[in-house]
CSV table of C-alpha atoms in Angstrom, one decimal:
chain,number,residue,atom,x,y,z
A,1,GLU,CA,18.1,11.6,2.1
A,2,THR,CA,16.2,8.5,2.9
A,3,GLY,CA,12.5,7.7,3.0
A,4,VAL,CA,9.5,9.2,1.2
A,5,THR,CA,8.0,12.5,2.3
A,6,GLN,CA,4.6,13.8,1.3
A,7,SER,CA,3.0,17.3,1.6
A,8,PRO,CA,0.7,18.6,2.8
A,9,THR,CA,-0.2,16.1,5.5
A,10,HIS,CA,-3.8,17.4,5.7
A,11,LEU,CA,-5.9,19.7,3.6
A,12,ILE,CA,-9.5,20.7,3.1
A,13,LYS,CA,-11.0,21.6,-0.3
A,14,THR,CA,-14.5,22.2,-1.6
A,15,ARG,CA,-16.2,20.5,-4.5
A,16,GLY,CA,-15.1,21.6,-7.9
A,17,GLN,CA,-11.7,22.8,-6.7
A,18,GLN,CA,-8.4,21.5,-7.8
A,19,VAL,CA,-5.6,20.0,-5.6
A,20,THR,CA,-1.9,19.2,-6.0
A,21,LEU,CA,-0.3,16.7,-3.7
A,22,ARG,CA,3.5,16.4,-3.6
A,23,CYS,CA,5.9,13.6,-2.9
A,24,SER,CA,9.6,13.3,-2.6
A,25,SER,CA,10.8,9.8,-3.4
A,26,GLN,CA,13.6,7.9,-1.7
A,27,SER,CA,16.9,8.9,-3.3
A,28,GLY,CA,17.7,6.7,-6.3
A,29,HIS,CA,14.2,5.3,-6.8
A,30,ASN,CA,13.1,5.8,-10.4
A,31,THR,CA,9.5,4.7,-10.0
A,32,VAL,CA,6.7,6.3,-8.1
A,33,SER,CA,3.2,5.1,-7.5
A,34,TRP,CA,0.2,6.8,-6.1
A,35,TYR,CA,-2.6,5.1,-4.1
A,36,GLN,CA,-5.9,6.3,-2.7
A,37,GLN,CA,-7.2,4.8,0.5
A,38,ALA,CA,-10.8,5.5,1.3
A,39,LEU,CA,-12.2,4.9,4.7
A,40,GLY,CA,-12.4,1.2,5.5
A,41,GLN,CA,-10.7,0.0,2.4
A,42,GLY,CA,-7.2,-1.0,1.3
A,43,PRO,CA,-5.1,1.3,-0.9
A,44,GLN,CA,-6.3,1.5,-4.5
A,45,PHE,CA,-3.8,2.0,-7.3
A,46,ILE,CA,-4.1,5.3,-9.1
A,47,PHE,CA,-1.1,5.3,-11.4
A,48,GLN,CA,2.6,4.8,-11.6
A,49,TYR,CA,5.4,6.9,-13.1
A,50,TYR,CA,8.7,5.4,-14.3
A,51,ARG,CA,11.5,7.7,-15.5
A,52,GLU,CA,9.0,10.6,-15.8
A,53,GLU,CA,6.5,8.7,-18.0
A,54,GLU,CA,3.2,7.3,-16.9
A,55,ASN,CA,3.7,3.5,-16.8
A,56,GLY,CA,0.4,2.2,-15.7
A,57,ARG,CA,-3.0,3.4,-14.5
A,58,GLY,CA,-5.7,2.1,-12.3
A,59,ASN,CA,-9.5,2.6,-12.6
A,60,PHE,CA,-9.4,6.4,-12.0
A,61,PRO,CA,-10.8,9.1,-14.3
A,62,PRO,CA,-8.6,11.5,-16.3
A,63,ARG,CA,-9.1,14.3,-13.8
A,64,PHE,CA,-6.5,12.4,-11.8
A,65,SER,CA,-3.1,13.3,-13.3
A,66,GLY,CA,0.5,13.2,-12.3
A,67,LEU,CA,4.0,14.3,-13.0
A,68,GLN,CA,7.4,13.0,-12.0
A,69,PHE,CA,10.5,15.1,-12.1
A,70,PRO,CA,14.2,14.3,-12.6
A,71,ASN,CA,14.9,15.1,-8.9
A,72,TYR,CA,12.7,12.2,-7.8
A,73,SER,CA,9.8,14.5,-6.7
A,74,SER,CA,6.3,13.9,-8.1
A,75,GLU,CA,2.9,15.4,-8.0
A,76,LEU,CA,-0.7,14.1,-8.0
A,77,ASN,CA,-3.2,16.5,-9.4
A,78,VAL,CA,-6.9,16.1,-9.0
A,79,ASN,CA,-9.3,18.5,-10.9
A,80,ALA,CA,-13.0,19.1,-10.3
A,81,LEU,CA,-12.9,17.6,-6.9
A,82,GLU,CA,-15.9,15.4,-5.8
A,83,LEU,CA,-17.0,14.4,-2.3
A,84,ASP,CA,-15.8,10.8,-3.0
A,85,ASP,CA,-12.3,12.1,-3.5
A,86,SER,CA,-12.0,12.5,0.3
A,87,ALA,CA,-9.3,9.9,1.2
A,88,LEU,CA,-5.8,9.4,2.3
A,89,TYR,CA,-3.4,9.6,-0.7
A,90,LEU,CA,-0.2,7.6,-0.5
A,91,CYS,CA,2.9,8.0,-2.5
A,92,ALA,CA,5.3,5.0,-2.8
A,93,SER,CA,8.6,4.8,-4.5
A,94,SER,CA,10.6,1.8,-5.7
A,95,LEU,CA,13.6,1.0,-7.8
A,96,ASP,CA,11.9,-1.1,-10.5
A,97,GLY,CA,9.4,0.1,-13.2
A,98,GLY,CA,8.5,-3.5,-14.0
A,99,ALA,CA,6.3,-6.1,-12.4
A,100,TRP,CA,6.0,-5.8,-8.7
A,101,ALA,CA,8.5,-8.1,-6.9
A,102,GLY,CA,10.2,-5.0,-5.6
A,103,VAL,CA,9.4,-3.5,-2.2
A,104,LEU,CA,7.5,-0.2,-2.1
A,105,THR,CA,8.7,2.6,0.2
A,106,PHE,CA,5.7,4.5,1.3
A,107,GLY,CA,5.2,8.1,2.6
A,108,ALA,CA,2.8,8.8,5.5
A,109,GLY,CA,0.1,10.1,3.1
A,110,SER,CA,-1.8,13.3,2.5
A,111,ARG,CA,-5.3,13.3,3.9
A,112,LEU,CA,-7.7,15.2,1.7
A,113,THR,CA,-11.2,16.2,2.8
A,114,VAL,CA,-13.6,17.5,0.2
A,115,LEU,CA,-16.6,19.5,1.5
B,1,ILE,CA,-11.2,-7.6,-11.3
B,2,LEU,CA,-8.6,-8.9,-8.8
B,3,ASN,CA,-9.9,-9.5,-5.3
B,4,VAL,CA,-7.7,-9.7,-2.2
B,5,GLU,CA,-9.4,-10.7,1.0
B,6,GLN,CA,-8.0,-10.4,4.5
B,7,SER,CA,-9.4,-12.0,7.6
B,8,PRO,CA,-10.2,-11.2,10.3
B,9,GLN,CA,-10.9,-7.5,9.8
B,10,SER,CA,-9.8,-6.8,13.4
B,11,LEU,CA,-8.3,-8.7,16.2
B,12,HIS,CA,-7.7,-8.0,19.9
B,13,VAL,CA,-5.2,-10.3,21.7
B,14,GLN,CA,-3.4,-10.3,25.0
B,15,GLU,CA,0.3,-9.6,25.3
B,16,GLY,CA,2.2,-12.8,24.9
B,17,ASP,CA,-0.5,-14.5,22.8
B,18,SER,CA,0.4,-15.8,19.3
B,19,THR,CA,-1.8,-14.9,16.5
B,20,ASN,CA,-2.2,-15.3,12.8
B,21,PHE,CA,-4.2,-13.7,9.9
B,22,THR,CA,-5.1,-14.8,6.4
B,23,CYS,CA,-4.7,-13.2,3.0
B,24,SER,CA,-6.6,-14.8,0.0
B,25,PHE,CA,-5.7,-13.8,-3.5
B,26,PRO,CA,-6.3,-15.0,-7.1
B,27,SER,CA,-4.2,-18.1,-7.8
B,28,SER,CA,-3.9,-17.5,-11.5
B,29,ASN,CA,-1.1,-15.4,-13.1
B,30,PHE,CA,0.5,-14.9,-9.7
B,31,TYR,CA,3.7,-12.9,-9.5
B,32,ALA,CA,4.3,-11.7,-5.9
B,33,LEU,CA,2.6,-11.4,-2.5
B,34,HIS,CA,3.6,-8.5,-0.2
B,35,TRP,CA,2.9,-8.0,3.5
B,36,TYR,CA,3.1,-4.5,5.0
B,37,ARG,CA,2.8,-3.3,8.6
B,38,TRP,CA,1.1,0.1,9.1
B,39,GLU,CA,1.1,1.8,12.4
B,40,THR,CA,-1.3,4.7,13.0
B,41,ALA,CA,0.1,8.1,11.8
B,42,LYS,CA,3.1,6.4,10.2
B,43,SER,CA,4.0,5.0,6.7
B,44,PRO,CA,3.2,1.5,5.7
B,45,GLU,CA,6.4,-0.6,6.2
B,46,ALA,CA,7.3,-3.6,4.1
B,47,LEU,CA,7.6,-6.9,6.0
B,48,PHE,CA,7.9,-9.5,3.3
B,49,VAL,CA,7.8,-10.1,-0.4
B,50,MET,CA,7.2,-13.6,-1.4
B,51,THR,CA,7.2,-15.0,-5.0
B,52,LEU,CA,7.5,-18.8,-4.8
B,53,ASN,CA,4.9,-21.4,-3.8
B,54,GLY,CA,5.9,-22.7,-0.4
B,55,ASP,CA,8.0,-19.6,0.5
B,56,GLU,CA,8.4,-19.0,4.2
B,57,LYS,CA,9.8,-15.7,5.5
B,58,LYS,CA,10.7,-14.7,9.0
B,59,LYS,CA,11.6,-11.4,10.7
B,60,GLY,CA,12.0,-11.7,14.4
B,61,ARG,CA,8.7,-12.9,15.9
B,62,ILE,CA,6.8,-12.4,12.6
B,63,SER,CA,6.7,-15.0,9.9
B,64,ALA,CA,4.7,-15.6,6.7
B,65,THR,CA,3.9,-18.5,4.5
B,66,LEU,CA,2.7,-18.6,0.9
B,67,ASN,CA,0.5,-21.1,-1.1
B,68,THR,CA,0.2,-19.8,-4.6
B,69,LYS,CA,-1.7,-22.9,-5.9
B,70,GLU,CA,-4.7,-22.4,-3.5
B,71,GLY,CA,-4.2,-18.6,-3.3
B,72,TYR,CA,-3.5,-17.8,0.3
B,73,SER,CA,-0.8,-16.5,2.7
B,74,TYR,CA,-0.7,-16.6,6.4
B,75,LEU,CA,1.0,-14.1,8.7
B,76,TYR,CA,2.0,-15.3,12.2
B,77,ILE,CA,3.1,-13.3,15.2
B,78,LYS,CA,4.6,-15.2,18.0
B,79,GLY,CA,4.3,-13.8,21.6
B,80,SER,CA,2.5,-10.6,20.6
B,81,GLN,CA,3.7,-7.3,22.1
B,82,PRO,CA,1.9,-4.0,22.4
B,83,GLU,CA,4.2,-2.5,19.8
B,84,ASP,CA,2.9,-5.1,17.3
B,85,SER,CA,-0.4,-3.2,17.3
B,86,ALA,CA,-0.9,-2.0,13.7
B,87,THR,CA,-2.8,-2.7,10.6
B,88,TYR,CA,-1.3,-5.6,8.5
B,89,LEU,CA,-1.9,-5.3,4.8
B,90,CYS,CA,-1.3,-7.9,2.2
B,91,ALA,CA,-1.0,-7.0,-1.5
B,92,PHE,CA,-0.9,-9.1,-4.6
B,93,SER,CA,0.6,-8.5,-8.0
B,94,SER,CA,0.0,-10.5,-11.2
B,95,GLY,CA,2.6,-11.0,-13.9
B,96,SER,CA,1.1,-8.4,-16.3
B,97,ALA,CA,0.3,-5.6,-13.8
B,98,ARG,CA,2.2,-2.6,-12.8
B,99,GLN,CA,0.4,-2.2,-9.5
B,100,LEU,CA,-0.2,-3.9,-6.2
B,101,THR,CA,-3.8,-4.9,-5.3
B,102,PHE,CA,-4.2,-4.5,-1.6
B,103,GLY,CA,-6.6,-6.2,0.8
B,104,SER,CA,-8.4,-4.1,3.4
B,105,GLY,CA,-6.1,-5.1,6.2
B,106,THR,CA,-6.3,-6.8,9.5
B,107,GLN,CA,-6.2,-4.3,12.5
B,108,LEU,CA,-4.3,-5.9,15.4
B,109,THR,CA,-4.5,-4.6,18.9
B,110,VAL,CA,-2.3,-6.2,21.5
B,111,LEU,CA,-3.5,-5.4,25.0
B,112,PRO,CA,-0.9,-5.2,27.8
């Protein structure tokens, strides 16, 4: 299987709820990163997982958490949703857990709306 | 805080025109500069990864240059076509970072 797939493509939640977004990495890629893209901005790094361990984190609070599984799938969990969490969430996989000379393969994103 | 700036924010050109956009990034602790092309409702797609000062990359009608000493990269599209319409993102990584820092993108519309 090639490419990165994300689900769901769209979802609507209310403030205070919890959400789980899912990602299936490209086969063989051992690194997954999650990015948040708010309207009018570039993607912002949330965190990276390498071989099922968190390997780096951006400026996001602990209510953003993740998991990576041995079958190359991963999850982004957000607790206590806030209005500002409304954004497109992008998953990207790659074959290198180190510094970023490697190309990222992106999914098409999950668009979250928090009301 | 790393800052990656792209200009212009948006651009409309006629089919057949050549165009270029700019990406500015911190010149210290440089590791790599990426360009991605993102069509609406699709996934961002990697165009180029450049790591050396003076690098020039080309893919068909699209090419990019890199100046790490002054902290900028140019993306050129020769003879723009409507299918080139997309948002072009650049992203920078430093030697110590696990992540890419993205600019806000340049939205290109090529009019037939």
